[in-house]
Tab-separated table of C-alpha atoms in Angstrom:
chain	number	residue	atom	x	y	z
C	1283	UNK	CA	6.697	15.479	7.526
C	1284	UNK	CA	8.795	18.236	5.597
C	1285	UNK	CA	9.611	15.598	2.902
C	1286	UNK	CA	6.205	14.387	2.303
C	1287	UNK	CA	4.927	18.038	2.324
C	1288	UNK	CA	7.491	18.942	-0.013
C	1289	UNK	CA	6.576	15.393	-2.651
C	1290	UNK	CA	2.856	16.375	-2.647
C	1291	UNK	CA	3.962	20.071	-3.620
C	1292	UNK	CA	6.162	18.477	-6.308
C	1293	UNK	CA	3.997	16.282	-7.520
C	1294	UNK	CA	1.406	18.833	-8.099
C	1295	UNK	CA	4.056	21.360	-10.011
C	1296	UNK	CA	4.520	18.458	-12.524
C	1297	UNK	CA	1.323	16.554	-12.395
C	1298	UNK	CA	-1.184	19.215	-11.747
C	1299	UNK	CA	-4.250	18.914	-9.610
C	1300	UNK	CA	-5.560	16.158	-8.928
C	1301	UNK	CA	-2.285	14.607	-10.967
C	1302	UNK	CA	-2.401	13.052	-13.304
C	1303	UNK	CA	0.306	10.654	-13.345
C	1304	UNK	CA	2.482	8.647	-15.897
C	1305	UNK	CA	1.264	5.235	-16.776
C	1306	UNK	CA	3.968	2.497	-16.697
C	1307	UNK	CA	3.561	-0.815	-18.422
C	1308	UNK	CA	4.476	-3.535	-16.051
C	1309	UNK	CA	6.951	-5.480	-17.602
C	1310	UNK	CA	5.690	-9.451	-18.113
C	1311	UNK	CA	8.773	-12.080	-17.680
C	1312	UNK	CA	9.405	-13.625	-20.294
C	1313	UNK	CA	8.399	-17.507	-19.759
C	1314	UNK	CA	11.206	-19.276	-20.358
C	1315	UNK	CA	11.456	-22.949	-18.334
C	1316	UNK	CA	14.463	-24.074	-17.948
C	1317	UNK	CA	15.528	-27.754	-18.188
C	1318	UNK	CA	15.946	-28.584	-14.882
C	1319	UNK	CA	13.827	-26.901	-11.912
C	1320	UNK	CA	15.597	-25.013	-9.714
C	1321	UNK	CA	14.774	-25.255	-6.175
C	1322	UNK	CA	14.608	-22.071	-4.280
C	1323	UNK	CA	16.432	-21.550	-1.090
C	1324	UNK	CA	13.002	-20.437	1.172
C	1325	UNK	CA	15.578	-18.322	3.658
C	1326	UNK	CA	16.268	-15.988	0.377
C	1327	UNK	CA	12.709	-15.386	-0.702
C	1328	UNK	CA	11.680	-11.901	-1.541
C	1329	UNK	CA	8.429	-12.163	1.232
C	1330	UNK	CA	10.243	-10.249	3.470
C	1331	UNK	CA	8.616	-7.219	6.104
C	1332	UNK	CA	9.938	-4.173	4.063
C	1333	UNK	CA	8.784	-5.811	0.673
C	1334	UNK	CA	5.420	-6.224	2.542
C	1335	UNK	CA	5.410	-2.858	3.996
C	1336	UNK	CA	6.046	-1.350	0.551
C	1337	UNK	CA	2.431	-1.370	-1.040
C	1338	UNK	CA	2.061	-0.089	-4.709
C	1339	UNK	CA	2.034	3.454	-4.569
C	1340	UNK	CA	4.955	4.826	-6.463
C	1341	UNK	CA	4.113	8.573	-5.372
C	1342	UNK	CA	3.106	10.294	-2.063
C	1343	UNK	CA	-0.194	11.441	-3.784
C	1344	UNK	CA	-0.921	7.619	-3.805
C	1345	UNK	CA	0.251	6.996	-0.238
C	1346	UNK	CA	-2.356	9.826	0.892
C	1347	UNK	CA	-5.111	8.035	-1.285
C	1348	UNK	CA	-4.455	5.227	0.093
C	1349	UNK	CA	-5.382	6.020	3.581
C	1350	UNK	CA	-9.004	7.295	2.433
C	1351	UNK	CA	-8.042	10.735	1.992
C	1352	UNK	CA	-9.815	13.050	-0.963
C	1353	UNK	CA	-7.935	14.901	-3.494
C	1354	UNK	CA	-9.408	18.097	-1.798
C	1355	UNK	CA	-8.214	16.512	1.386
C	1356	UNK	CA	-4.715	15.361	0.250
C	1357	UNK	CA	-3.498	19.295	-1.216
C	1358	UNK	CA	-3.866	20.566	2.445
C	1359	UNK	CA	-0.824	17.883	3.308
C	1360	UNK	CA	1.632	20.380	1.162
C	1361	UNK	CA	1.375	22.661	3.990
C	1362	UNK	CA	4.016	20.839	6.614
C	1363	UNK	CA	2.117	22.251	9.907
C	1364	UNK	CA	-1.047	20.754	8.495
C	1365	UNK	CA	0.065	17.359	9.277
C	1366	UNK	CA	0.798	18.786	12.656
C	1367	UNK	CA	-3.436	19.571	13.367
C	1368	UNK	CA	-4.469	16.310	11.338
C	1369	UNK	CA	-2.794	13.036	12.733
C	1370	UNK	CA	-2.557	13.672	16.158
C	1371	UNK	CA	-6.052	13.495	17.224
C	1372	UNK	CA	-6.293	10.756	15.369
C	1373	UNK	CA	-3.499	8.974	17.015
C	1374	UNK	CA	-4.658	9.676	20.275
C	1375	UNK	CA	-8.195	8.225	19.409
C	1376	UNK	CA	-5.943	4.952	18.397
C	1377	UNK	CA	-3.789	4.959	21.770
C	1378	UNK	CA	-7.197	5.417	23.688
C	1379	UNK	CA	-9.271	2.930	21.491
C	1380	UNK	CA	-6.221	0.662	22.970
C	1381	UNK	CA	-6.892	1.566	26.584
C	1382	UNK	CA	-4.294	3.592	27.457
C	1383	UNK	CA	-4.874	5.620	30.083
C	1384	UNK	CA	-3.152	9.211	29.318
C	1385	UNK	CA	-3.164	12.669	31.172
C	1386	UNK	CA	-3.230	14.531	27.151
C	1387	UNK	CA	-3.329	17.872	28.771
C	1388	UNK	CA	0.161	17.501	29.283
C	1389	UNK	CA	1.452	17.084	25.430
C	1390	UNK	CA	3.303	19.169	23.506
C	1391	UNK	CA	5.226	18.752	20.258
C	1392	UNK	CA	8.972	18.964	20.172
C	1393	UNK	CA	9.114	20.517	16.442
C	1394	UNK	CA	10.056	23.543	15.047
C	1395	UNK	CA	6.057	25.078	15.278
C	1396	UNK	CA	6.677	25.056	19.431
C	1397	UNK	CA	10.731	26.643	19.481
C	1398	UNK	CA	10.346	26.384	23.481
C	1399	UNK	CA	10.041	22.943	23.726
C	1400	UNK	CA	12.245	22.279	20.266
C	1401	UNK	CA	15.043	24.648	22.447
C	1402	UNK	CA	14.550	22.215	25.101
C	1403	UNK	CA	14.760	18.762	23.208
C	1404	UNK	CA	18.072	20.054	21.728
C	1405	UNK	CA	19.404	21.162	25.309
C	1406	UNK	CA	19.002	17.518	26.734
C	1407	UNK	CA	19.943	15.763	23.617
C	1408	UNK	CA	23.677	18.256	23.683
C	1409	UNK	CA	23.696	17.626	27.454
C	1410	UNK	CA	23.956	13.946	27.254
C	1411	UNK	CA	26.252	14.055	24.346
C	1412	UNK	CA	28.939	15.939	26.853
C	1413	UNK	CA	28.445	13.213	29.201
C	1414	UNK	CA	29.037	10.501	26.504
C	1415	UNK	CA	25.159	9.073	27.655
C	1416	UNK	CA	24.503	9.489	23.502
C	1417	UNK	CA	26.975	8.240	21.036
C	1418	UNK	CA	26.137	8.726	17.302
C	1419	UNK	CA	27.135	5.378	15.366
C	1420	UNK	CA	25.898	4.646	11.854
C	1421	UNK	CA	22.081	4.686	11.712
C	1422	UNK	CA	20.060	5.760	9.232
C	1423	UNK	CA	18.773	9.914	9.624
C	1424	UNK	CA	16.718	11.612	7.688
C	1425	UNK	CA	18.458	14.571	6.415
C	1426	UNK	CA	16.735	17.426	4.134
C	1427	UNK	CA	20.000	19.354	2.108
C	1428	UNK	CA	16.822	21.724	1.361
C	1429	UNK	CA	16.272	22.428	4.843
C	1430	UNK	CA	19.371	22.014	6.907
């Protein structure tokens, strides 16, 4: 959330408001046929879930348009605890739209807005690391230098 918060703050330092981005030229291949088709191995295609997943937006601006958002909409999103009162309701309109059937009284988030809870998360997470329940291997974090 910090990241995106911190792109859309970015992008409107350098881009002003709404930005006003860079055009790039897409680069056209150049249509040379070789002699002899070559037959592509369908196992190494570049179809694959994260190519999918990507869409076209090359900036987080984009990303936020693309979801139906307004540009007056979209320069709340620099503010990190605004994503915090926007997209849960919404998510638990989805999980309910689903049928599941949730006590939401109980909820709470486990971020550094609610330092109870966050104090908590942190306590089980370091308990279970001293009784080797957790072991840290090499997955992927995300990790702001900005913001320790």
């Amino acid at each position: 959330i910090k990241a995106c918060a911190d792109k859309l703050k970015r992008e409107m330092e350098d881009f002003g408001f709404p930005p006003k981005f860079p055009t790039t030229e897409i680069k056209q291949p150049k249509d040379e046929s070789p002699s002899e088709p070559i037959i592509k191995d369908k196992a190494k295609g570049k179809k694959s879930k994260a190519v999918a997943k990507a869409g076209t937006a090359s900036y987080q601006w984009q990303i936020m348009q693309s979801l139906g958002l307004s540009n007056d909409e979209i320069k709340h999103f620099a503010n990190a605890e605004f994503w915090l009162d926007y997209f849960p309701p919404l998510a638990i309109d989805d999980l309910n739209t689903m049928g599941l059937h949730v006590d939401w009284r109980r909820t709470f988030m486990t971020t550094d807005v609610n330092p109870y809870f966050d104090s908590f998360i942190r306590w089980q997470f370091n308990h279970l690391k001293a009784q080797n329940k957790i072991k840290y291997g090499k997955r992927y974090t995300i990790y702001s230098p900005k913001d320790n």
